[in-house]
Amino acid sequence: FLDGKIGCTVYKNRPLVCRTYPVGSASMDPRQGESKESRFIIKEEMCQGHEEKKEWKLEDWMKDQGATEIEDLNKPWLETVAKLKAINLDDTHQHQISLFIMACYDLDTFHDFVFKSSLLKKFKVDKEMASSIKKDHEKLLQFGILWLQFALFGEGPLQSNNTA
């Protein structure tokens, strides 16, 4: 993906780690299911950005690189992972692990689960949201995280539809 003439060929679609470099990120081990994060500067000789005269504030750098929006989308997922880690899932929790894998990594199966079961009838999901998650995998993934928060922890903004 690196071309000597034009540089990064995936620049517009580059992953978060590329967008934030040379800012590093470290997450602390969650105790109460909260993800705690620290930031630091990575100084490597290959990074010519350190030679630039312009100084950046972290918030401005993140916005300029399009990282803020991605981090905002990732935050509910990271919080869900932190809570799962805090409850120490093991082999006796295969059902919960399977739900997590399906909703986060197997969107085709999750899509079928949402639309070929009674799941949408069990929750207060308006027609507009149902339509958007049916067509848009990013929206489906966001819905999956909301559903996981409810299914695994009994919390989050998704509300049960008691009439179903």
Short mmCIF file of C-alpha atoms in Angstrom, two decimals:
data_model
loop_
_atom_site.label_atom_id
_atom_site.label_comp_id
_atom_site.label_asym_id
_atom_site.label_seq_id
_atom_site.Cartn_x
_atom_site.Cartn_y
_atom_site.Cartn_z
CA PHE A 1 0.00 0.00 0.00
CA LEU A 2 3.04 2.30 0.03
CA ASP A 3 3.93 3.59 -3.42
CA GLY A 4 7.20 5.49 -3.78
CA LYS A 5 5.67 8.00 -6.19
CA ILE A 6 2.32 8.77 -4.60
CA GLY A 7 2.84 7.63 -1.01
CA CYS A 8 0.08 5.82 0.83
CA THR A 9 -2.45 4.38 -1.62
CA VAL A 10 -5.06 3.80 1.10
CA TYR A 11 -4.65 7.24 2.74
CA LYS A 12 -8.35 8.15 2.66
CA ASN A 13 -9.29 4.76 4.15
CA ARG A 14 -6.28 4.28 6.42
CA PRO A 15 -6.78 2.65 9.81
CA LEU A 16 -6.90 4.59 13.06
CA VAL A 17 -3.33 3.67 14.03
CA CYS A 18 -2.07 5.34 10.83
CA ARG A 19 -4.24 8.40 11.37
CA THR A 20 -2.97 9.03 14.87
CA TYR A 21 0.74 8.25 14.37
CA PRO A 22 3.04 9.47 15.98
CA VAL A 23 0.56 9.67 18.85
CA GLY A 24 0.49 6.37 20.70
CA SER A 25 -2.34 5.10 22.83
CA ALA A 26 -2.37 2.74 25.79
CA SER A 27 -5.38 1.37 27.63
CA MET A 28 -5.26 0.48 31.27
CA ASP A 29 -6.58 -2.85 32.49
CA PRO A 30 -10.25 -2.18 33.32
CA ARG A 31 -11.34 -2.81 36.89
CA GLN A 32 -14.95 -1.64 36.79
CA GLY A 33 -15.51 -2.11 33.08
CA GLU A 34 -14.26 1.35 32.15
CA SER A 35 -11.62 1.77 29.48
CA LYS A 36 -8.94 4.21 30.64
CA GLU A 37 -6.63 5.51 28.01
CA SER A 38 -3.32 7.38 27.99
CA ARG A 39 -1.64 9.12 25.05
CA PHE A 40 2.05 9.57 24.33
CA ILE A 41 4.33 10.66 21.49
CA ILE A 42 6.29 8.03 19.58
CA LYS A 43 9.65 9.40 18.42
CA GLU A 44 11.21 7.41 15.60
CA GLU A 45 13.82 8.58 13.12
CA MET A 46 11.66 7.58 10.15
CA CYS A 47 8.92 10.02 11.20
CA GLN A 48 9.69 13.30 9.51
CA GLY A 49 6.71 14.98 11.12
CA HIS A 50 8.81 15.73 14.20
CA GLU A 51 10.83 18.15 12.04
CA GLU A 52 7.81 20.29 11.16
CA LYS A 53 7.63 23.75 12.70
CA LYS A 54 3.90 23.60 13.42
CA GLU A 55 2.94 22.53 16.92
CA TRP A 56 -0.29 20.62 17.38
CA LYS A 57 -2.69 20.25 20.27
CA LEU A 58 -3.80 16.64 20.56
CA GLU A 59 -7.46 17.45 19.95
CA ASP A 60 -6.62 19.44 16.80
CA TRP A 61 -4.34 16.66 15.48
CA MET A 62 -7.02 14.03 16.00
CA LYS A 63 -9.65 16.12 14.19
CA ASP A 64 -7.28 16.97 11.34
CA GLN A 65 -6.51 13.30 10.77
CA GLY A 66 -10.16 12.19 10.90
CA ALA A 67 -9.46 10.14 14.02
CA THR A 68 -11.99 11.74 16.37
CA GLU A 69 -14.99 10.40 14.44
CA ILE A 70 -13.51 6.90 14.30
CA GLU A 71 -12.72 6.93 18.01
CA ASP A 72 -16.27 8.07 18.77
CA LEU A 73 -17.59 5.12 16.76
CA ASN A 74 -15.17 2.74 18.51
CA LYS A 75 -15.88 3.92 22.07
CA PRO A 76 -19.04 1.85 22.75
CA TRP A 77 -17.26 -1.25 21.41
CA LEU A 78 -14.19 -0.61 23.59
CA GLU A 79 -16.40 -0.12 26.65
CA THR A 80 -18.19 -3.39 25.90
CA VAL A 81 -14.86 -5.21 25.56
CA ALA A 82 -13.66 -3.67 28.84
CA LYS A 83 -16.79 -4.86 30.66
CA LEU A 84 -16.46 -8.35 29.20
CA LYS A 85 -12.85 -8.47 30.34
CA ALA A 86 -13.84 -7.25 33.82
CA ILE A 87 -16.30 -10.13 34.27
CA ASN A 88 -13.66 -12.71 33.25
CA LEU A 89 -15.53 -14.69 30.62
CA ASP A 90 -14.32 -18.26 30.40
CA ASP A 91 -15.38 -21.50 28.70
CA THR A 92 -18.60 -21.60 30.72
CA HIS A 93 -19.73 -18.42 28.96
CA GLN A 94 -19.75 -19.74 25.39
CA HIS A 95 -23.19 -18.29 24.66
CA GLN A 96 -22.13 -14.75 25.60
CA ILE A 97 -18.88 -15.12 23.65
CA SER A 98 -20.82 -16.34 20.60
CA LEU A 99 -23.20 -13.37 20.79
CA PHE A 100 -20.27 -10.96 20.95
CA ILE A 101 -18.48 -12.56 18.00
CA MET A 102 -21.65 -12.60 15.90
CA ALA A 103 -22.61 -8.97 16.58
CA CYS A 104 -19.08 -7.60 16.13
CA TYR A 105 -17.41 -9.81 13.55
CA ASP A 106 -20.05 -11.76 11.63
CA LEU A 107 -22.38 -9.04 10.43
CA ASP A 108 -24.03 -11.20 7.77
CA THR A 109 -25.14 -13.69 10.42
CA PHE A 110 -26.10 -10.88 12.80
CA HIS A 111 -28.12 -9.24 10.01
CA ASP A 112 -30.04 -12.50 9.51
CA PHE A 113 -30.49 -12.84 13.28
CA VAL A 114 -31.95 -9.33 13.51
CA PHE A 115 -34.27 -9.56 10.51
CA LYS A 116 -35.23 -13.26 10.43
CA SER A 117 -36.08 -13.55 14.11
CA SER A 118 -38.42 -11.67 16.44
CA LEU A 119 -35.57 -9.56 17.83
CA LEU A 120 -36.83 -6.23 16.46
CA LYS A 121 -40.27 -6.89 17.94
CA LYS A 122 -38.71 -7.35 21.38
CA PHE A 123 -37.15 -3.88 21.44
CA LYS A 124 -38.29 -0.33 20.85
CA VAL A 125 -36.75 0.12 17.42
CA ASP A 126 -38.49 2.59 15.12
CA LYS A 127 -38.98 1.93 11.41
CA GLU A 128 -36.30 4.46 10.44
CA MET A 129 -33.64 2.70 12.54
CA ALA A 130 -34.75 -0.72 11.32
CA SER A 131 -34.45 0.49 7.74
CA SER A 132 -31.00 2.00 8.29
CA ILE A 133 -29.55 -1.09 10.00
CA LYS A 134 -30.96 -3.27 7.25
CA LYS A 135 -29.06 -1.33 4.55
CA ASP A 136 -25.95 -0.02 6.32
CA HIS A 137 -23.38 -2.36 7.90
CA GLU A 138 -21.90 0.47 9.99
CA LYS A 139 -25.34 1.21 11.47
CA LEU A 140 -25.89 -2.52 11.98
CA LEU A 141 -22.61 -2.77 13.90
CA GLN A 142 -23.59 0.21 16.06
CA PHE A 143 -26.96 -1.43 16.74
CA GLY A 144 -25.14 -4.68 17.55
CA ILE A 145 -23.13 -2.96 20.27
CA LEU A 146 -26.31 -1.47 21.76
CA TRP A 147 -27.95 -4.89 21.66
CA LEU A 148 -24.89 -6.50 23.30
CA GLN A 149 -24.97 -3.94 26.11
CA PHE A 150 -28.56 -4.97 26.77
CA ALA A 151 -28.15 -8.71 26.19
CA LEU A 152 -24.93 -9.12 28.17
CA PHE A 153 -25.23 -6.48 30.89
CA GLY A 154 -28.90 -5.45 31.00
CA GLU A 155 -28.00 -1.82 30.31
CA GLY A 156 -27.64 0.75 27.56
CA PRO A 157 -30.12 2.86 25.63
CA LEU A 158 -31.91 -0.05 23.91
CA GLN A 159 -35.26 -0.57 25.62
CA SER A 160 -37.30 -3.73 25.84
CA ASN A 161 -40.70 -3.65 24.19
CA ASN A 162 -42.80 -5.27 26.89
CA THR A 163 -45.66 -5.91 24.47
CA ALA A 164 -43.63 -8.40 22.41
#
